[in-house]
XYZ file of C-alpha atoms in Angstrom:
497
model
C 98.757 80.947 68.035
C 96.229 81.628 70.687
C 96.492 85.134 72.372
C 95.060 86.534 75.564
C 94.835 90.305 76.304
C 95.078 91.622 79.869
C 94.099 95.171 80.936
C 96.047 95.993 84.020
C 94.761 99.219 85.532
C 96.949 100.158 88.366
C 97.357 103.152 90.841
C 100.200 104.771 88.953
C 99.677 103.457 85.366
C 97.478 101.770 83.008
C 98.883 98.744 81.073
C 97.861 96.207 78.525
C 99.693 92.981 77.907
C 99.299 90.457 75.182
C 100.078 86.711 76.365
C 100.466 83.645 74.351
C 98.774 80.551 75.685
C 102.048 79.436 77.482
C 101.938 82.597 79.566
C 104.787 84.314 77.620
C 104.643 88.185 77.072
C 104.113 88.941 73.323
C 103.766 92.749 73.635
C 103.026 95.393 76.300
C 101.956 99.014 76.419
C 101.906 101.414 79.371
C 100.870 104.919 80.301
C 101.348 106.816 83.556
C 98.195 107.874 85.329
C 98.152 111.331 86.951
C 97.526 111.513 90.651
C 95.312 114.300 92.062
C 95.906 115.233 95.722
C 93.142 117.852 96.630
C 94.346 118.092 100.279
C 96.575 116.116 102.638
C 95.357 112.600 103.027
C 93.165 112.697 99.837
C 93.992 110.947 96.680
C 91.904 110.920 93.463
C 91.981 109.824 89.800
C 90.078 111.058 86.752
C 87.991 108.154 85.602
C 87.808 109.501 81.986
C 91.560 109.525 81.931
C 91.733 106.030 83.338
C 89.385 104.810 80.529
C 91.122 106.833 77.770
C 94.638 105.607 78.831
C 93.612 102.003 79.356
C 91.958 101.778 75.876
C 94.979 103.492 74.164
C 97.319 100.891 75.781
C 95.129 97.962 74.558
C 95.132 99.205 71.017
C 98.888 99.877 71.260
C 99.634 96.426 72.731
C 97.667 94.635 69.870
C 99.563 96.864 67.269
C 102.933 95.884 68.784
C 102.052 92.298 68.924
C 101.141 92.652 65.178
C 97.753 90.952 65.755
C 94.103 91.915 65.388
C 91.371 91.865 67.880
C 89.941 88.909 66.231
C 93.094 86.901 67.106
C 92.405 87.424 70.889
C 90.605 84.395 72.457
C 89.631 86.484 75.543
C 90.337 89.619 77.469
C 90.963 89.766 81.229
C 90.818 92.759 83.521
C 92.670 93.278 86.749
C 92.611 96.601 88.624
C 93.567 98.705 91.572
C 90.958 97.672 94.127
C 88.772 99.737 96.542
C 89.018 102.814 94.261
C 85.414 104.028 93.947
C 83.685 105.648 90.997
C 80.116 106.638 90.811
C 78.667 107.683 87.483
C 75.387 108.510 85.681
C 73.753 105.533 84.098
C 72.220 107.556 81.351
C 75.227 109.770 80.338
C 78.003 107.464 81.483
C 79.727 110.464 83.057
C 81.311 110.250 86.549
C 79.801 112.558 89.128
C 83.194 113.168 90.662
C 86.738 112.094 90.361
C 87.452 108.568 91.524
C 88.455 108.241 95.251
C 91.577 106.130 95.388
C 92.197 103.285 97.809
C 95.010 105.321 99.568
C 92.489 108.109 100.368
C 91.690 108.731 104.057
C 88.825 111.063 103.997
C 86.512 108.303 105.206
C 88.193 107.893 108.431
C 85.729 110.017 110.577
C 82.920 107.780 109.451
C 85.099 104.704 110.185
C 85.749 106.145 113.759
C 81.955 106.435 114.162
C 81.336 102.948 113.082
C 83.978 101.586 115.526
C 82.313 103.662 118.320
C 79.019 102.177 117.460
C 80.433 98.717 117.972
C 80.103 97.538 114.403
C 83.632 96.099 114.069
C 82.825 92.586 114.820
C 79.744 92.432 112.690
C 81.575 93.869 109.691
C 84.537 91.486 110.123
C 82.347 88.387 110.382
C 80.394 89.254 107.393
C 83.214 90.790 105.128
C 86.415 89.608 106.539
C 87.535 93.212 106.753
C 88.552 95.593 109.512
C 86.909 98.984 109.571
C 89.131 101.313 107.566
C 88.578 104.024 105.021
C 90.925 101.936 102.734
C 87.833 100.130 101.633
C 85.121 101.484 99.125
C 82.146 101.593 101.419
C 83.018 104.933 103.116
C 84.085 106.371 99.856
C 80.755 105.677 98.298
C 79.090 107.322 101.324
C 81.383 110.388 101.100
C 80.353 110.883 97.415
C 76.648 110.612 98.148
C 76.921 112.996 100.991
C 79.259 115.589 99.404
C 78.478 115.730 95.632
C 75.392 117.982 95.072
C 72.334 116.007 94.165
C 74.045 112.617 94.241
C 72.112 111.096 97.065
C 68.759 112.019 95.536
C 69.907 110.738 92.010
C 71.081 107.450 93.716
C 67.691 106.928 95.356
C 66.030 107.490 92.016
C 68.260 104.601 90.629
C 70.170 107.042 88.238
C 73.634 106.292 89.312
C 76.017 103.428 89.338
C 78.831 102.491 91.544
C 81.806 100.483 90.598
C 85.418 99.725 91.555
C 87.652 100.395 88.457
C 86.843 97.006 86.950
C 83.116 97.799 86.829
C 84.052 101.254 85.237
C 86.127 99.517 82.516
C 83.374 96.898 81.921
C 80.784 99.526 81.461
C 82.944 101.450 79.009
C 84.089 98.408 77.091
C 80.623 96.994 76.729
C 78.955 100.436 75.925
C 77.005 100.375 79.122
C 75.522 96.869 78.438
C 77.054 95.390 81.642
C 77.178 96.826 85.203
C 79.173 94.019 86.948
C 82.105 93.223 89.063
C 83.723 89.874 90.443
C 83.821 88.485 93.883
C 87.363 89.697 94.613
C 86.597 93.365 93.911
C 83.197 93.057 95.683
C 84.956 91.757 98.778
C 86.932 94.878 99.118
C 83.977 97.303 99.520
C 83.014 96.406 103.282
C 79.509 95.834 101.814
C 79.754 92.286 100.580
C 78.912 89.059 102.482
C 81.881 86.747 101.489
C 80.135 83.677 102.936
C 77.154 84.006 100.601
C 78.802 85.866 97.791
C 76.195 88.730 97.760
C 75.773 92.340 98.762
C 74.775 92.589 102.474
C 71.507 94.604 102.853
C 72.250 95.295 106.507
C 75.679 96.752 105.686
C 74.265 98.837 102.810
C 71.719 100.270 105.238
C 74.412 100.899 107.776
C 76.492 103.021 105.445
C 73.398 104.534 103.769
C 74.138 103.116 100.365
C 71.211 102.340 98.044
C 71.222 98.788 96.706
C 70.412 100.130 93.381
C 73.983 101.484 93.000
C 75.654 98.227 93.211
C 76.857 95.993 90.397
C 76.096 92.400 89.707
C 78.565 90.083 91.146
C 80.046 87.184 89.112
C 82.833 84.663 89.590
C 86.271 85.864 88.577
C 86.271 83.552 85.553
C 82.957 84.074 83.735
C 81.258 85.384 80.724
C 81.431 89.164 81.028
C 80.022 89.868 77.551
C 81.959 91.339 74.536
C 83.706 94.626 73.872
C 82.238 97.019 71.411
C 83.556 96.353 67.825
C 84.521 100.065 67.462
C 87.063 99.904 70.320
C 89.510 97.309 69.290
C 88.429 96.511 65.761
C 86.249 93.539 66.565
C 84.194 92.258 69.468
C 86.466 90.523 72.075
C 85.136 88.128 74.786
C 85.783 89.347 78.305
C 86.332 86.235 80.297
C 88.033 87.194 83.516
C 88.042 90.000 86.114
C 89.900 90.097 89.461
C 91.311 92.696 91.813
C 95.060 93.043 91.277
C 96.178 91.281 94.425
C 93.944 88.308 93.936
C 94.923 88.248 90.246
C 98.566 88.096 91.176
C 97.833 85.149 93.603
C 96.128 83.408 90.596
C 99.077 84.252 88.271
C 101.588 82.865 90.804
C 99.775 79.587 90.672
C 98.750 79.817 94.325
C 95.642 77.809 93.833
C 95.724 75.733 97.191
C 95.842 76.378 100.929
C 99.197 77.495 102.303
C 100.657 79.063 99.234
C 101.511 82.773 99.446
C 102.779 85.746 97.331
C 103.710 89.228 97.932
C 103.461 91.981 95.396
C 105.831 94.754 95.565
C 104.069 97.687 93.749
C 102.882 101.218 94.940
C 101.949 99.330 98.117
C 102.849 95.815 99.077
C 100.203 93.081 99.389
C 100.867 89.729 100.908
C 98.279 86.993 100.358
C 98.152 83.352 101.465
C 95.550 81.154 100.066
C 93.309 79.381 102.698
C 91.235 77.330 100.256
C 87.471 77.178 101.147
C 88.287 78.012 104.779
C 87.218 81.503 106.128
C 89.619 82.316 108.873
C 89.338 85.604 110.915
C 92.623 86.980 111.903
C 93.542 87.879 115.419
C 96.658 89.807 114.255
C 95.497 92.660 112.171
C 95.171 90.931 108.826
C 92.185 90.727 106.463
C 90.104 87.703 105.095
C 89.266 88.384 101.531
C 87.771 86.378 98.676
C 90.327 84.712 96.449
C 89.792 84.522 92.683
C 87.030 82.058 91.984
C 86.362 80.029 88.861
C 82.948 78.829 90.067
C 80.317 79.939 92.678
C 82.175 77.959 95.407
C 83.773 80.651 97.719
C 87.618 80.614 98.047
C 89.549 82.723 100.672
C 92.832 84.242 101.280
C 94.519 85.953 104.296
C 95.898 89.417 103.227
C 98.070 92.052 104.703
C 98.316 95.376 102.887
C 101.274 97.879 103.083
C 100.080 101.254 101.904
C 103.496 102.595 100.873
C 105.762 100.100 99.340
C 107.350 101.022 95.893
C 105.924 104.432 96.423
C 108.690 105.105 98.879
C 111.082 105.146 95.961
C 108.900 107.642 94.084
C 108.975 109.849 97.058
C 112.841 109.650 97.030
C 112.682 110.664 93.434
C 109.942 113.265 93.436
C 109.832 114.487 97.011
C 113.389 114.543 98.073
C 115.063 114.751 94.614
C 117.635 112.083 95.831
C 117.437 110.175 92.538
C 116.493 111.151 89.028
C 114.816 107.802 88.193
C 113.458 104.866 90.237
C 116.032 102.490 88.483
C 118.889 104.413 90.315
C 117.750 103.507 93.858
C 119.521 100.071 93.927
C 123.014 101.574 93.033
C 122.590 104.294 95.399
C 121.553 101.929 98.268
C 124.293 99.590 97.531
C 126.937 102.332 97.790
C 126.865 101.900 101.596
C 127.175 98.465 103.424
C 124.130 99.056 105.355
C 121.570 101.748 106.393
C 123.962 103.072 109.161
C 121.233 102.762 111.867
C 118.699 104.806 109.882
C 115.098 103.623 109.993
C 112.579 105.100 107.616
C 108.827 104.387 108.370
C 106.978 105.573 105.168
C 103.677 106.129 106.886
C 102.700 108.872 104.477
C 99.103 108.068 104.639
C 98.990 106.146 107.939
C 99.954 102.426 108.542
C 98.047 99.473 107.101
C 98.156 95.887 108.246
C 99.085 94.657 110.894
C 99.230 97.982 112.659
C 96.108 99.838 111.398
C 97.376 103.248 112.519
C 95.606 105.842 110.325
C 97.218 108.785 112.109
C 100.741 107.512 111.861
C 103.102 109.803 109.836
C 106.378 109.083 108.102
C 109.430 109.282 110.165
C 113.246 109.005 109.762
C 115.158 108.015 112.916
C 118.656 107.067 113.740
C 120.229 110.042 111.898
C 123.829 110.981 112.674
C 126.302 113.439 111.152
C 127.600 110.677 109.113
C 124.277 109.897 107.540
C 124.115 110.369 103.807
C 121.406 110.339 101.217
C 122.636 106.745 100.404
C 121.860 105.585 103.901
C 118.327 107.063 103.494
C 117.854 105.417 100.209
C 118.906 102.064 101.700
C 116.590 102.528 104.633
C 113.841 103.342 102.285
C 114.358 100.108 100.399
C 114.580 98.157 103.561
C 111.310 99.611 104.872
C 109.517 97.747 102.097
C 111.116 94.458 103.388
C 110.344 95.340 107.120
C 106.702 96.061 106.492
C 106.271 92.817 104.451
C 108.103 90.815 107.222
C 105.695 92.080 109.804
C 102.777 90.963 107.639
C 104.291 87.347 107.387
C 104.886 87.189 111.132
C 101.281 88.031 111.767
C 100.206 85.486 109.247
C 102.361 82.786 110.951
C 100.727 83.612 114.296
C 97.229 83.206 112.709
C 98.290 79.900 111.020
C 99.729 78.591 114.350
C 96.482 79.467 116.017
C 94.419 77.615 113.408
C 96.821 74.605 113.498
C 97.863 75.234 109.890
C 101.356 74.783 108.646
C 103.170 78.261 108.228
C 104.287 79.513 104.866
C 107.583 77.866 103.700
C 108.394 80.083 100.745
C 107.215 83.423 99.535
C 106.559 83.920 95.735
C 107.149 87.576 94.783
C 106.156 89.798 91.874
C 105.598 93.522 91.193
C 107.782 96.214 89.933
C 110.254 96.195 92.903
C 110.862 92.467 92.931
C 113.488 92.838 90.306
C 115.597 94.562 92.940
C 118.029 91.962 94.039
C 119.145 93.823 97.169
C 115.629 94.158 98.453
C 114.663 90.473 97.686
C 117.771 89.177 99.471
C 117.077 91.386 102.552
C 113.553 90.129 102.525
C 114.592 86.487 102.655
C 117.010 87.432 105.382
C 114.235 88.932 107.478
C 111.773 86.176 106.845
C 114.064 83.239 107.294
C 112.465 81.511 104.344
C 113.257 81.356 100.563
C 111.899 84.255 98.412
C 111.112 82.971 94.934
C 110.992 85.222 91.814
C 109.155 83.581 88.897
C 110.216 83.777 85.298
C 107.203 85.898 84.516
C 106.950 88.677 87.059
C 103.865 90.337 85.457
C 101.691 87.870 87.429
C 98.916 90.448 88.132
C 98.225 90.699 84.371
C 98.957 87.047 83.951
C 96.314 86.082 86.473
C 93.666 88.059 84.554
C 94.858 86.406 81.309
C 94.547 83.029 82.928
C 91.096 83.593 84.298
C 89.970 84.841 80.885
C 91.504 81.902 79.286
C 89.783 79.369 81.533
C 86.415 80.969 80.835
C 87.183 80.796 76.931
C 88.318 77.103 77.154
C 92.020 77.900 76.353
C 92.956 75.940 79.439
C 91.406 72.798 80.773
C 91.968 73.714 84.456
C 94.364 74.981 87.032
C 96.576 71.840 86.833
C 97.647 73.100 83.434
C 98.383 76.583 84.728
C 100.353 75.234 87.684
C 102.629 73.331 85.249
C 103.402 76.577 83.329
C 104.743 78.327 86.566
C 108.549 78.605 86.520
C 111.191 79.868 88.895
C 113.616 82.589 87.690
C 115.652 83.014 90.914
C 115.389 81.677 94.573
C 116.813 83.980 97.292
C 117.886 81.906 100.393
C 118.316 83.625 103.821
C 121.969 84.142 104.764
C 121.508 86.429 107.865
C 121.494 84.554 111.242
C 118.063 84.433 112.713
C 118.987 86.241 115.944
C 120.200 89.199 113.823
C 117.103 89.183 111.733
C 114.973 89.248 114.909
C 117.033 92.100 116.318
C 116.490 94.124 113.097
C 112.791 93.420 113.414
C 112.816 94.643 116.950
C 114.430 97.879 115.813
C 111.830 98.295 113.011
C 108.977 97.823 115.599
C 110.537 100.562 117.794
C 110.525 102.852 114.899
C 106.993 102.151 114.211
C 106.031 103.063 117.691
C 107.875 106.348 117.255
C 105.861 107.149 114.158
C 102.625 106.777 116.170
C 103.520 108.962 119.126
C 101.545 111.903 117.757
């Protein structure tokens, strides 16, 4: 048997999954990742905790699979994107907690960049809109606020990385400071046309070039792990940010194929091949996973709070004791009873880009129950995703490209049948759930397998993709459009302040 090991370092947990060559799950291990909230709008992680937890899950997954490290053909890494870590090259110690992608402390600098008229230049070079979501302003904050950090960076003593780079550094004992094109494309500092760091943007954000990692294709030779970590050196053959990795794991290798991942946030990506297309509708252009030096692109829309709204029901409201209870609670009522919940806990992402929006619940009556709120919370995930696909369709029409005809789904919340059916009803196209929903980790495994010669090419991977269930729209289109109109009205109310 040929085995592949995927390290899936996410926002709320670290996981490791052992796959066989057919893409089947052999074993899995997972550990929750503590969240740190220093003040409203700020979100941090402990990088040391990330590394320890990720290594522990890798060791546990191999043990559960009953295999040794020498049985693994290659290891792939996929990670929460945009989260920024800066560490000392000599000691390997972080200079501060990691600043998480959800963190909003970079907004004042973003506002300054917009006022300076930098939006067009940044979008043209990077495909991104100016937002504190991306790593660039997080790096700048660390250099400006951690005592001695800027001076140390200018002496070449510090290294920056997204979480993949941090894990690569640890896995190789500091031998490799690298990232892949997908993660690099989320920094607001990377020229996605030429696949290299943009010196003008580095200068604009006052980030020394010496901080930045080497950029490689997503499927490439990333060296070997230290023997002491897993029991034998393992080839690292693939790296991709979680959403591009999921696109790859969903076998969306060509223009027009799209997937939506329902995780902590929701991330809708449509592959556009080798065509860089700027959005006129609040979406991003990002690098898709690449198996060579040839650039590949995707259109992307990001929802900041997707499945996290269920965590809020559990931990914030105490409405449920476990996330698994939400479907039964929501199904205990026939509909949301006119309630709309806009989970703008950290502002609104695409296609709205309203950093100052705040969560709202509207349409409450004396008859409203916690079940109605739970259903509205679930439906908010589908509404936000539908708004993304509508924006994507407008961009596709403007470019003369056929719109998406089906949406492939994955992530933890895609197992919720009520949510998936409502999503299909809002979109008016089939929603397709694959047999293997761990597509983020699977994409990393596939990229590693391609690098190691386990697979001959993407045609072989396409043949392995299988459908578990197809959700077909049943709601009349006029009613779906009316529902979307009510959603947009609720969104406007969340931004009144």
